Short mmCIF file of C-alpha atoms and ligand atoms in Angstrom, two decimals:
data_model
loop_
_atom_site.label_atom_id
_atom_site.label_comp_id
_atom_site.label_asym_id
_atom_site.label_seq_id
_atom_site.Cartn_x
_atom_site.Cartn_y
_atom_site.Cartn_z
CA MET A 133 109.87 -45.80 -198.88
CA GLY A 134 112.61 -45.32 -196.31
CA GLU A 135 113.44 -46.98 -193.01
CA VAL A 136 112.24 -45.55 -189.73
CA VAL A 137 113.95 -46.14 -186.39
CA ILE A 138 111.98 -45.30 -183.25
CA VAL A 139 114.01 -44.88 -180.07
CA GLY A 140 112.11 -45.72 -176.87
CA GLY A 141 109.54 -48.47 -176.46
CA GLY A 142 106.70 -46.67 -174.66
CA LEU A 143 103.31 -45.26 -175.55
CA GLY A 144 104.78 -42.51 -177.74
CA ALA A 145 106.71 -45.07 -179.79
CA LEU A 146 103.60 -47.20 -180.34
CA ARG A 147 101.32 -44.32 -181.30
CA THR A 148 103.88 -42.90 -183.73
CA ALA A 149 104.33 -46.30 -185.41
CA GLU A 150 100.54 -46.62 -185.77
CA SER A 151 100.28 -43.11 -187.15
CA LEU A 152 103.10 -43.72 -189.68
CA ARG A 153 101.15 -46.70 -190.96
CA SER A 154 97.80 -44.95 -191.15
CA ALA A 155 99.51 -42.06 -192.97
CA GLY A 156 100.64 -44.54 -195.61
CA HIS A 157 104.27 -45.21 -194.67
CA SER A 158 104.85 -48.82 -195.73
CA GLY A 159 108.64 -49.05 -195.27
CA PRO A 160 110.32 -50.92 -192.41
CA ILE A 161 109.91 -49.63 -188.85
CA THR A 162 112.24 -50.70 -186.03
CA VAL A 163 111.56 -49.81 -182.40
CA VAL A 164 114.48 -49.94 -179.96
CA GLY A 165 113.47 -49.95 -176.31
CA ASP A 166 115.62 -50.68 -173.27
CA GLU A 167 112.82 -52.25 -171.22
CA LEU A 168 111.99 -55.91 -171.71
CA PHE A 169 108.28 -55.40 -172.36
CA PRO A 170 106.37 -54.10 -175.36
CA PRO A 171 104.63 -50.75 -174.68
CA TYR A 172 102.53 -50.85 -171.51
CA ASN A 173 100.47 -48.46 -169.44
CA ARG A 174 102.42 -46.62 -166.70
CA PRO A 175 99.73 -44.74 -164.71
CA PRO A 176 98.49 -47.89 -162.89
CA LEU A 177 102.04 -48.41 -161.54
CA SER A 178 101.40 -45.91 -158.75
CA LYS A 179 97.69 -46.78 -158.39
CA ASP A 180 95.81 -50.07 -158.81
CA ALA A 181 98.74 -52.15 -160.11
CA LEU A 182 100.78 -51.13 -157.06
CA LEU A 183 97.82 -52.03 -154.87
CA ASP A 184 96.64 -55.26 -156.51
CA GLY A 185 99.80 -56.58 -158.17
CA ILE A 186 101.46 -56.05 -161.52
CA ASP A 187 99.94 -58.07 -164.32
CA MET A 188 101.79 -57.27 -167.57
CA ALA A 189 99.07 -58.88 -169.69
CA ARG A 190 96.65 -56.31 -168.30
CA LEU A 191 99.03 -53.37 -168.60
CA GLU A 192 100.23 -54.01 -172.14
CA PHE A 193 98.68 -51.72 -174.77
CA ARG A 194 96.63 -53.23 -177.52
CA ARG A 195 98.49 -52.69 -180.76
CA ARG A 196 96.74 -52.05 -184.05
CA PRO A 197 97.18 -54.83 -186.64
CA SER A 198 98.88 -52.27 -188.90
CA VAL A 199 102.01 -52.46 -186.72
CA ASP A 200 102.27 -56.27 -186.70
CA ASP A 201 105.27 -56.07 -189.04
CA VAL A 202 107.24 -53.66 -186.83
CA THR A 203 110.57 -55.03 -185.58
CA TRP A 204 110.85 -54.69 -181.79
CA ARG A 205 114.36 -54.67 -180.40
CA LEU A 206 113.57 -54.81 -176.71
CA GLY A 207 116.09 -54.86 -173.89
CA ARG A 208 118.43 -52.83 -176.13
CA ARG A 209 119.57 -49.29 -175.45
CA VAL A 210 120.52 -46.68 -178.01
CA VAL A 211 123.82 -45.12 -176.95
CA ALA A 212 124.45 -42.68 -179.79
CA ALA A 213 122.97 -41.24 -182.95
CA ASP A 214 124.58 -39.38 -185.83
CA LEU A 215 121.85 -37.40 -187.53
CA SER A 216 124.03 -36.29 -190.44
CA SER A 217 124.48 -39.89 -191.61
CA GLY A 218 121.33 -41.42 -190.08
CA THR A 219 123.29 -43.91 -187.97
CA ILE A 220 121.92 -45.18 -184.66
CA THR A 221 124.28 -47.10 -182.34
CA LEU A 222 122.96 -49.71 -179.91
CA ASP A 223 124.60 -50.81 -176.65
CA ASP A 224 125.71 -54.13 -178.21
CA GLY A 225 127.54 -52.27 -180.97
CA THR A 226 124.88 -52.82 -183.64
CA LEU A 227 124.54 -49.96 -186.10
CA LEU A 228 121.11 -49.20 -187.57
CA LYS A 229 120.64 -47.05 -190.66
CA ALA A 230 117.62 -44.78 -190.67
CA ASP A 231 116.02 -42.47 -193.21
CA GLY A 232 113.65 -41.19 -190.56
CA LEU A 233 114.12 -41.00 -186.79
CA VAL A 234 111.55 -40.86 -184.01
CA VAL A 235 112.72 -39.75 -180.57
CA ALA A 236 110.36 -41.33 -178.03
CA SER A 237 112.82 -41.98 -175.22
CA GLY A 238 110.82 -40.29 -172.46
CA ILE A 239 112.18 -39.31 -169.08
CA ARG A 240 113.58 -41.00 -165.98
CA PRO A 241 113.20 -40.06 -162.33
CA ARG A 242 115.75 -37.61 -160.95
CA ARG A 243 117.85 -39.17 -158.18
CA LEU A 244 119.43 -37.17 -155.39
CA PRO A 245 123.02 -37.88 -154.36
CA LEU A 246 122.32 -38.41 -150.64
CA ALA A 247 124.68 -40.04 -148.17
CA GLY A 248 123.82 -43.38 -146.58
CA PRO A 249 122.80 -46.90 -147.59
CA ALA A 250 121.25 -47.46 -151.03
CA GLU A 251 119.22 -50.59 -150.20
CA GLY A 252 115.54 -49.70 -149.70
CA ARG A 253 115.65 -46.55 -151.86
CA PHE A 254 113.55 -46.58 -155.01
CA ALA A 255 112.21 -44.40 -157.79
CA LEU A 256 109.12 -45.26 -159.83
CA ARG A 257 108.99 -45.24 -163.60
CA THR A 258 108.87 -48.81 -164.87
CA ALA A 259 106.97 -52.01 -164.14
CA ALA A 260 110.22 -53.42 -162.73
CA ASP A 261 110.44 -50.47 -160.30
CA ALA A 262 106.81 -50.97 -159.24
CA GLU A 263 107.40 -54.69 -158.66
CA GLN A 264 110.31 -53.95 -156.32
CA ILE A 265 108.49 -51.24 -154.41
CA ARG A 266 105.37 -53.37 -154.06
CA SER A 267 107.26 -56.22 -152.46
CA ARG A 268 108.33 -53.81 -149.67
CA LEU A 269 104.96 -52.23 -148.95
CA THR A 270 104.06 -54.61 -146.13
CA PRO A 271 101.58 -53.60 -143.41
CA GLY A 272 103.22 -51.55 -140.68
CA SER A 273 106.39 -50.78 -142.65
CA HIS A 274 107.58 -47.17 -142.56
CA VAL A 275 107.37 -45.63 -146.00
CA LEU A 276 109.06 -42.32 -146.64
CA ILE A 277 108.12 -40.49 -149.78
CA MET A 278 110.34 -37.72 -151.06
CA GLY A 279 108.46 -35.25 -153.19
CA ALA A 280 104.79 -34.28 -153.04
CA GLY A 281 103.94 -34.25 -156.74
CA PHE A 282 101.34 -36.51 -158.30
CA ILE A 283 103.43 -39.66 -158.26
CA GLY A 284 104.54 -39.12 -154.65
CA CYS A 285 100.95 -38.51 -153.53
CA GLU A 286 99.59 -41.48 -155.46
CA VAL A 287 102.19 -43.80 -153.96
CA ALA A 288 101.40 -42.35 -150.51
CA ALA A 289 97.71 -43.16 -150.99
CA THR A 290 98.42 -46.69 -152.22
CA ALA A 291 100.91 -47.40 -149.42
CA ARG A 292 98.32 -46.24 -146.87
CA ARG A 293 95.75 -48.58 -148.35
CA LEU A 294 98.29 -51.39 -147.99
CA GLY A 295 98.57 -50.59 -144.26
CA CYS A 296 101.95 -48.83 -144.27
CA GLU A 297 102.96 -45.90 -142.07
CA VAL A 298 103.45 -43.10 -144.59
CA THR A 299 105.31 -39.78 -144.34
CA VAL A 300 105.75 -37.39 -147.26
CA VAL A 301 108.76 -35.06 -147.09
CA ALA A 302 108.92 -32.21 -149.60
CA LEU A 303 110.38 -28.75 -149.97
CA ASP A 304 107.12 -27.37 -151.39
CA ASP A 305 104.57 -25.68 -149.12
CA GLU A 306 101.73 -27.94 -150.24
CA PRO A 307 101.42 -31.17 -152.22
CA MET A 308 100.97 -30.83 -156.01
CA ILE A 309 101.38 -27.08 -155.62
CA ARG A 310 102.84 -26.44 -159.07
CA PRO A 311 100.10 -28.07 -161.15
CA LEU A 312 97.18 -27.29 -158.79
CA GLY A 313 98.08 -24.20 -156.74
CA ALA A 314 98.40 -23.83 -152.95
CA GLN A 315 94.68 -23.82 -152.11
CA VAL A 316 93.82 -27.00 -153.97
CA GLY A 317 97.07 -28.59 -152.83
CA ALA A 318 96.11 -27.85 -149.22
CA ALA A 319 92.70 -29.43 -149.73
CA MET A 320 94.35 -32.55 -151.15
CA ARG A 321 96.74 -32.58 -148.16
CA ARG A 322 93.80 -32.53 -145.75
CA ARG A 323 92.28 -35.49 -147.56
CA HIS A 324 95.58 -37.38 -147.23
CA GLU A 325 95.89 -36.43 -143.56
CA ARG A 326 92.40 -37.76 -142.89
CA GLU A 327 93.64 -41.07 -144.32
CA GLY A 328 96.59 -41.02 -141.93
CA VAL A 329 99.43 -39.72 -144.13
CA ARG A 330 101.87 -37.38 -142.36
CA PHE A 331 103.46 -34.45 -144.21
CA ARG A 332 106.77 -32.75 -143.45
CA LEU A 333 106.59 -29.84 -145.87
CA GLY A 334 109.27 -27.21 -146.33
CA HIS A 335 111.90 -29.84 -145.53
CA THR A 336 114.44 -31.90 -147.37
CA ILE A 337 116.25 -35.08 -146.44
CA ASP A 338 119.93 -34.64 -145.61
CA SER A 339 121.03 -38.25 -145.31
CA PHE A 340 119.94 -41.82 -144.74
CA HIS A 341 121.08 -44.15 -141.98
CA GLY A 342 121.32 -47.91 -141.54
CA ASP A 343 123.86 -50.61 -142.37
CA GLU A 344 123.18 -51.81 -145.87
CA GLN A 345 119.45 -51.26 -145.65
CA VAL A 346 117.95 -47.82 -144.97
CA ARG A 347 116.43 -47.63 -141.47
CA SER A 348 115.98 -43.90 -140.97
CA ALA A 349 116.45 -40.49 -142.54
CA SER A 350 117.69 -37.14 -141.18
CA LEU A 351 115.72 -34.10 -142.18
CA SER A 352 117.05 -30.60 -142.82
CA ASP A 353 115.76 -29.46 -139.40
CA GLY A 354 117.83 -32.14 -137.66
CA SER A 355 114.92 -34.46 -136.85
CA GLU A 356 115.05 -38.14 -137.69
CA LEU A 357 112.32 -40.29 -139.24
CA PRO A 358 112.12 -44.10 -139.36
CA ALA A 359 112.19 -45.40 -142.95
CA ASP A 360 112.12 -48.99 -144.24
CA VAL A 361 111.22 -47.99 -147.78
CA VAL A 362 112.05 -44.69 -149.47
CA VAL A 363 110.35 -43.68 -152.70
CA GLU A 364 112.04 -40.73 -154.39
CA ALA A 365 109.61 -38.78 -156.58
CA VAL A 366 111.48 -35.51 -156.97
CA GLY A 367 111.14 -34.75 -160.66
CA SER A 368 112.60 -36.06 -163.86
CA VAL A 369 115.56 -36.02 -166.22
CA THR A 370 115.01 -36.27 -169.98
CA ASN A 371 116.54 -39.27 -171.81
CA THR A 372 118.45 -37.35 -174.46
CA GLU A 373 122.14 -38.05 -173.76
CA TRP A 374 122.23 -40.37 -176.78
CA LEU A 375 121.46 -37.35 -179.01
CA ASP A 376 124.48 -35.34 -177.83
CA GLY A 377 126.80 -34.05 -180.53
CA ASN A 378 124.10 -33.24 -183.11
CA ALA A 379 123.86 -29.51 -182.31
CA LEU A 380 120.25 -29.84 -181.16
CA ASP A 381 118.52 -27.80 -178.46
CA LEU A 382 118.44 -30.37 -175.64
CA SER A 383 118.17 -27.84 -172.80
CA ASP A 384 114.86 -29.35 -171.65
CA GLY A 385 114.02 -32.43 -173.70
CA VAL A 386 114.11 -32.10 -177.49
CA LEU A 387 112.86 -28.88 -179.06
CA VAL A 388 110.36 -29.49 -181.87
CA ASP A 389 108.08 -27.34 -184.04
CA SER A 390 104.30 -27.60 -184.30
CA ALA A 391 104.67 -30.53 -186.75
CA MET A 392 106.89 -32.31 -184.11
CA ARG A 393 109.98 -31.92 -186.35
CA ILE A 394 113.18 -31.70 -184.32
CA VAL A 395 114.54 -28.18 -184.73
CA GLY A 396 118.00 -28.21 -186.34
CA SER A 397 118.02 -31.90 -187.29
CA ALA A 398 120.14 -32.91 -190.28
CA MET A 399 117.71 -35.72 -191.19
CA PRO A 400 113.92 -36.15 -191.12
CA ALA A 401 113.39 -36.56 -187.38
CA VAL A 402 110.51 -36.03 -184.97
CA ALA A 403 110.10 -36.24 -181.20
CA VAL A 404 107.02 -37.25 -179.20
CA GLY A 405 105.72 -37.76 -175.68
CA ASP A 406 107.32 -36.73 -172.39
CA VAL A 407 110.65 -35.89 -174.04
CA ALA A 408 109.28 -33.49 -176.69
CA ARG A 409 109.28 -29.76 -175.92
CA HIS A 410 106.52 -28.72 -178.26
CA PRO A 411 104.62 -25.49 -178.97
CA ASN A 412 100.86 -25.47 -178.46
CA ALA A 413 98.75 -22.74 -180.05
CA LEU A 414 96.31 -22.97 -177.14
CA PHE A 415 99.05 -21.66 -174.85
CA GLY A 416 100.77 -18.98 -176.90
CA ASN A 417 103.01 -21.40 -178.83
CA VAL A 418 105.64 -21.30 -176.07
CA PRO A 419 107.33 -24.73 -176.25
CA TYR A 420 106.67 -26.81 -173.12
CA ARG A 421 107.31 -30.41 -172.18
CA VAL A 422 104.12 -31.89 -170.76
CA GLU A 423 104.36 -35.14 -168.81
CA HIS A 424 100.75 -36.24 -169.33
CA TRP A 425 99.54 -39.54 -170.67
CA SER A 426 97.49 -37.84 -173.42
CA ILE A 427 100.60 -36.25 -174.94
CA PRO A 428 102.33 -39.33 -176.48
CA THR A 429 99.10 -40.11 -178.34
CA GLU A 430 98.50 -36.56 -179.56
CA THR A 431 102.11 -35.78 -180.48
CA GLY A 432 102.64 -39.29 -181.89
CA ARG A 433 99.66 -38.95 -184.20
CA ARG A 434 101.00 -35.65 -185.55
CA ALA A 435 104.62 -36.82 -185.74
CA GLY A 436 103.71 -39.98 -187.68
CA ARG A 437 101.92 -37.93 -190.32
CA THR A 438 104.80 -35.47 -190.53
CA LEU A 439 107.46 -38.15 -190.97
CA ALA A 440 105.39 -40.15 -193.48
CA ALA A 441 105.02 -36.99 -195.59
CA GLN A 442 108.73 -36.16 -195.36
CA LEU A 443 109.77 -39.67 -196.36
CA SER A 444 107.56 -39.64 -199.43
CA GLY A 445 108.85 -36.24 -200.49
CA ASP A 446 105.70 -34.31 -199.57
CA ASP A 447 105.44 -31.18 -197.44
CA PRO A 448 104.20 -31.98 -193.95
CA ASP A 449 101.31 -30.08 -192.42
CA THR A 450 102.96 -27.23 -190.52
CA GLY A 451 99.73 -25.83 -189.10
CA PRO A 452 99.36 -25.16 -185.37
CA PHE A 453 99.34 -27.94 -182.79
CA THR A 454 96.25 -27.51 -180.64
CA ALA A 455 95.83 -30.69 -178.61
CA LEU A 456 94.31 -29.94 -175.22
CA PRO A 457 96.47 -31.47 -172.46
CA SER A 458 94.45 -33.70 -170.16
CA PHE A 459 95.49 -35.38 -166.94
CA TRP A 460 93.90 -37.47 -164.24
CA SER A 461 95.00 -38.77 -160.88
CA ASP A 462 93.39 -41.28 -158.52
CA GLN A 463 94.18 -41.05 -154.81
CA TYR A 464 92.11 -43.25 -152.45
CA ASP A 465 88.67 -43.03 -154.00
CA ILE A 466 89.19 -39.41 -155.08
CA SER A 467 89.42 -38.91 -158.78
CA LEU A 468 90.93 -35.71 -160.01
CA GLN A 469 90.85 -34.64 -163.62
CA SER A 470 92.47 -31.68 -165.28
CA PHE A 471 92.26 -30.10 -168.72
CA GLY A 472 94.51 -27.42 -170.11
CA MET A 473 97.53 -26.05 -168.20
CA PRO A 474 96.36 -25.05 -164.70
CA GLY A 475 100.04 -24.63 -163.76
CA LEU A 476 100.18 -21.48 -165.93
CA ALA A 477 97.39 -19.74 -164.01
CA THR A 478 97.84 -16.61 -161.93
CA ARG A 479 94.54 -17.08 -160.07
CA LEU A 480 91.93 -19.72 -159.45
CA GLU A 481 88.32 -19.87 -158.43
CA VAL A 482 86.23 -22.69 -157.04
CA VAL A 483 83.09 -22.38 -159.13
CA ASP A 484 81.07 -25.35 -158.03
CA GLY A 485 81.15 -27.29 -154.77
CA SER A 486 83.74 -26.64 -152.09
CA LEU A 487 87.38 -27.70 -151.91
CA ASP A 488 86.79 -30.41 -149.32
CA GLU A 489 83.97 -31.91 -151.35
CA PRO A 490 83.43 -32.67 -155.02
CA CYS A 491 84.18 -29.44 -156.87
CA ILE A 492 85.22 -27.72 -160.07
CA ILE A 493 88.09 -25.20 -160.06
CA GLU A 494 88.75 -22.70 -162.86
CA TYR A 495 92.31 -21.55 -163.51
CA ARG A 496 92.97 -18.25 -165.30
CA ASP A 497 95.75 -15.99 -166.47
CA ASP A 498 95.39 -12.44 -167.80
CA ASP A 499 93.96 -13.73 -171.08
CA GLY A 500 91.28 -15.91 -169.49
CA LEU A 501 90.77 -19.58 -168.76
CA VAL A 502 93.96 -21.71 -168.98
CA GLY A 503 92.78 -24.82 -167.21
CA VAL A 504 90.10 -26.55 -165.20
CA VAL A 505 90.33 -29.19 -162.50
CA GLY A 506 87.46 -31.38 -161.34
CA ILE A 507 87.64 -33.29 -158.09
CA ASP A 508 85.15 -36.17 -158.22
CA ARG A 509 83.30 -34.24 -160.91
CA THR A 510 84.84 -35.79 -163.98
CA SER A 511 81.68 -36.10 -166.03
CA ASP A 512 80.86 -32.38 -165.74
CA LEU A 513 83.84 -30.90 -167.52
CA THR A 514 82.70 -31.19 -171.15
CA GLY A 515 81.80 -27.51 -171.60
CA TYR A 516 85.23 -26.48 -170.31
CA ARG A 517 86.98 -28.58 -172.89
CA THR A 518 85.25 -26.67 -175.64
CA ARG A 519 86.05 -23.32 -174.03
CA LEU A 520 89.73 -24.21 -173.60
CA GLN A 521 89.96 -25.52 -177.14
CA ASP A 522 88.72 -22.10 -178.34
CA ARG A 523 91.84 -20.40 -176.95
CA ALA A 524 93.85 -21.32 -180.04
CA ILE A 525 95.76 -18.42 -181.53
CA VAL A 526 95.91 -19.69 -185.07
CA MET B 1241 80.21 -51.08 -190.02
CA ALA B 1242 82.54 -50.72 -187.08
CA ARG B 1243 81.78 -52.68 -183.93
CA ILE B 1244 82.56 -51.15 -180.55
CA LEU B 1245 83.01 -53.06 -177.33
CA VAL B 1246 83.67 -51.57 -173.88
CA ASP B 1247 84.92 -53.84 -171.11
CA ALA B 1248 82.51 -52.79 -168.34
CA ASP B 1249 84.78 -54.25 -165.64
CA LYS B 1250 87.67 -52.05 -166.74
CA CYS B 1251 85.78 -48.80 -167.46
CA GLN B 1252 86.41 -46.24 -164.71
CA GLY B 1253 84.24 -43.49 -166.10
CA TYR B 1254 87.01 -41.06 -167.07
CA GLY B 1255 84.88 -39.92 -169.99
CA GLN B 1256 87.80 -39.34 -172.37
CA CYS B 1257 86.01 -41.45 -174.98
CA CYS B 1258 83.00 -39.11 -174.92
CA TYR B 1259 85.16 -36.13 -175.86
CA GLU B 1260 86.74 -37.96 -178.78
CA ALA B 1261 83.56 -39.56 -180.08
CA PRO B 1262 80.46 -37.88 -178.65
CA ALA B 1263 78.28 -39.58 -181.26
CA ILE B 1264 79.19 -42.99 -179.86
CA PHE B 1265 79.83 -42.63 -176.11
CA THR B 1266 77.74 -41.04 -173.34
CA LEU B 1267 78.81 -40.93 -169.72
CA ILE B 1268 76.44 -40.50 -166.85
CA ASP B 1269 78.04 -43.03 -164.54
CA ALA B 1270 80.64 -45.75 -165.09
CA PRO B 1271 80.47 -47.90 -167.13
CA VAL B 1272 79.95 -45.62 -170.09
CA THR B 1273 77.00 -46.23 -172.43
CA TYR B 1274 77.65 -46.48 -176.16
CA VAL B 1275 76.36 -47.39 -179.58
CA ALA B 1276 77.74 -50.84 -180.42
CA ASP B 1277 77.47 -50.79 -184.21
CA VAL B 1278 78.38 -47.56 -185.93
CA ASP B 1279 78.78 -46.46 -189.52
CA GLU B 1280 82.23 -46.89 -191.07
CA SER B 1281 82.52 -43.08 -191.24
CA LEU B 1282 82.78 -43.04 -187.42
CA ARG B 1283 85.63 -45.58 -187.29
CA ASP B 1284 88.29 -42.89 -186.97
CA ASP B 1285 86.49 -41.27 -184.04
CA ALA B 1286 86.03 -44.68 -182.43
CA GLU B 1287 89.75 -45.44 -182.72
CA ARG B 1288 90.67 -42.07 -181.25
CA ALA B 1289 88.36 -42.86 -178.34
CA ALA B 1290 90.00 -46.26 -177.87
CA ASP B 1291 93.45 -44.59 -177.89
CA ALA B 1292 92.34 -41.98 -175.36
CA CYS B 1293 90.87 -44.40 -172.81
CA PRO B 1294 93.28 -44.44 -169.83
CA VAL B 1295 92.39 -48.01 -168.90
CA GLN B 1296 92.24 -49.29 -172.48
CA ALA B 1297 88.68 -50.54 -172.05
CA ILE B 1298 87.55 -49.94 -175.64
CA THR B 1299 87.97 -52.32 -178.61
CA VAL B 1300 87.05 -51.40 -182.17
CA GLU B 1301 86.55 -54.16 -184.72
C1 FAD C 1063 104.05 -44.08 -161.97
C2 FAD C 1063 103.49 -43.18 -163.02
C3 FAD C 1063 102.17 -42.75 -162.93
C4 FAD C 1063 101.62 -41.90 -163.90
N1 FAD C 1063 100.33 -41.51 -163.78
C5 FAD C 1063 99.78 -40.68 -164.70
C6 FAD C 1063 98.41 -40.28 -164.59
O1 FAD C 1063 97.71 -40.66 -163.66
N2 FAD C 1063 97.91 -39.46 -165.53
C7 FAD C 1063 98.66 -38.99 -166.58
O2 FAD C 1063 98.16 -38.22 -167.41
N3 FAD C 1063 99.97 -39.37 -166.72
C8 FAD C 1063 100.54 -40.21 -165.81
N4 FAD C 1063 101.86 -40.61 -165.95
C9 FAD C 1063 102.65 -40.10 -167.08
C10 FAD C 1063 102.55 -40.96 -168.34
O3 FAD C 1063 102.63 -42.32 -168.03
C11 FAD C 1063 103.65 -40.56 -169.31
O4 FAD C 1063 103.35 -39.26 -169.73
C12 FAD C 1063 103.81 -41.48 -170.52
O5 FAD C 1063 104.11 -42.79 -170.13
C13 FAD C 1063 104.90 -40.97 -171.45
O6 FAD C 1063 105.09 -41.84 -172.52
P1 FAD C 1063 106.40 -41.75 -173.45
O7 FAD C 1063 106.20 -42.78 -174.51
O8 FAD C 1063 106.67 -40.35 -173.82
O9 FAD C 1063 107.60 -42.16 -172.50
P2 FAD C 1063 107.90 -43.54 -171.75
O10 FAD C 1063 106.62 -44.24 -171.48
O11 FAD C 1063 108.79 -43.20 -170.63
O12 FAD C 1063 108.69 -44.38 -172.82
C14 FAD C 1063 110.05 -44.18 -173.10
C15 FAD C 1063 110.74 -45.52 -173.19
O13 FAD C 1063 112.01 -45.34 -173.80
C16 FAD C 1063 112.98 -46.09 -173.10
N5 FAD C 1063 114.30 -45.48 -173.37
C17 FAD C 1063 114.82 -44.34 -172.84
N6 FAD C 1063 116.05 -44.09 -173.35
C18 FAD C 1063 116.32 -45.09 -174.22
C19 FAD C 1063 117.44 -45.40 -175.05
N7 FAD C 1063 118.52 -44.61 -175.11
N8 FAD C 1063 117.38 -46.52 -175.82
C20 FAD C 1063 116.28 -47.34 -175.79
N9 FAD C 1063 115.20 -47.08 -175.02
C21 FAD C 1063 115.21 -45.98 -174.24
C22 FAD C 1063 112.52 -45.99 -171.68
O14 FAD C 1063 113.08 -46.99 -170.86
C23 FAD C 1063 111.01 -46.18 -171.86
O15 FAD C 1063 110.67 -47.53 -171.92
C24 FAD C 1063 102.43 -41.47 -165.00
C25 FAD C 1063 103.76 -41.90 -165.09
C26 FAD C 1063 104.30 -42.76 -164.13
C27 FAD C 1063 105.72 -43.21 -164.23
S1 SF4 C 1064 87.50 -43.43 -171.54
FE1 SF4 C 1064 87.53 -45.57 -170.95
S2 SF4 C 1064 87.29 -45.57 -168.76
FE2 SF4 C 1064 86.67 -43.58 -169.50
S3 SF4 C 1064 84.46 -43.70 -169.75
FE3 SF4 C 1064 85.40 -44.16 -171.71
S4 SF4 C 1064 85.63 -46.38 -171.68
FE4 SF4 C 1064 85.24 -45.79 -169.59
#
C-alpha cells in the first residue's frame, strides 16, 4: 500500500490525510509537525481568540474517524528530505522512509532586520504567538502594527477593542490595497479611523528604541512613535528550506500541477495549502500561491486523491483544478467576504450599496469578472459564485 | 441517513455551507437553517459543508 509522510501539522495536512483515506489509501500515514498541537484553526488568532482568550479545545479541528490511526509526530521539525530515496530527516536525527510525500509546511511571517531591542516585537502565525501578543494588549498600551494587510488590520481592530492605542505603519497607500484595491482600502481605513486607529501610510520603520524592551520606533520621515508592543505583519516566507537540493522549483513555494503533483519530483509527492503554487483553470492556469483558509481543504482533497492513485499504481486525475478561492475577514463588527481573485482586477465597480455602508464590489479584468467582495453583505453573493465558477477554461 | 447538527452558538452566518450543500443549508440570518436528517446520498455534500465552515460549527453523524 505504501507509507505516506505528511510534513506540516496544519489544516492542509489534516485534509490531505482525510482525503487519502476516503480515496482508499489504507497504508500507514505519519504527520510531522513542529507545533505542539494537532491541527487547529488559525483565523481566530487575530480575531475572537485574540479578543476573548485562546482556548485550544475550541480551536482544534474535528478530525474524521478515518484518520484515527494516523501517527502524529508533533513538536518535531523536518530538516531535510531526499526525494530520490524517499528519506525524510527529522531534527532529532530520526529518518523516515516514505513512498509518498505530502508537503503541507505552510508559511511563516517575514521578519525585518531592524535595529533596536527585540523584546516586545512579535509576529502572528501560531497559537503560541497569539498567546504572547494577547498578554501584552492591556488597555492604554501603545500598539504599533507594521503592515496594513488583513492580519495587520484585524489585529489593529482587536487591539482597539481591548482598549489599546493603535497605530498602523505601512508603505502601502491604503490598507489591504493589494487584495481589495485603493478605493475599498480607503473605505476600510475610514472605518478603522472612526474606531480610533491611526494610520501612517507611505512610511516604514527605521529602528526601535528602548533598553531591552521596545519603547518607541523611528519612522522613515524621522518622526518617533511610542510603542510598547509591535506586531510585524509584513508578508510571509514559505517553509521550503527542508526541500532544498531536490532540483525543485521553490522560487515561490512549491510548484505543482493541477493534480497537486510536485513538478520535477523523483517520488510520488504532492503539495497543498499556503505553500503550494498551483494552477487554477478559473484564472488562466497561471500558478499562484493563495493564502486563504479554503485552499488547504480544496488542494488537500485533490492531492489526497492524486497520491492514493499513484500509490496504487493508477493514473491520477489530471483534469483542471477549478476551486474558487474564498476569503473572509472580520474587523470590529464588519464582515468582509471575497470570492475569486479580486487582486488580479484592473478595475472595480461598487454595484450595490456604497463603500461606507454595506455593499457589493465587482472586480474585473479584460476578460470579465475575476472577483467579488461583499462588505456586510455575505448572504447575497451566491449568484456571483456561480458566475465566477463559469470562468473555467477547461 | 446522515444526521446534521449545527452549533447555533458558533455559527457566524458565513454561508459557506450553503454553497457546498444548498439542498441542506439555507442562510437568511445567522444561525443558518438546515435539514437535520438527510439521505445518505447527501453525506458527501454535508461533509464538504462541514469542512468549509470557518468556525467548524457543523457535525455530520
Ligand atoms: C492570524 C491569521 C489569521 C488568518 N485569518 C484568515 C481569514 O480570516 N480568512 C482566511 O481565508 N484565511 C485566514 N488565514 C489564513 C489561513 O489560516 C491559512 O491559509 C491556513 O492556515 C493555511 O493552512 P496550511 O495547512 O497550508 O498551513 P499552516 O496552517 O501554516 O500549517 C503548516 C504547519 O507546518 C509546520 N511546519 C512548517 N515547516 C515544518 C517543518 N520543516 N517540519 C515540521 N513542521 C513544519 C508549521 O509550523 C505549521 O504548523 C489566517 C492566518 C493567520 C495566521
Ligand atoms: S458555514 Fe458555518 S458559520 Fe457559516 S452559515 Fe454555515 S454553519 Fe454557520
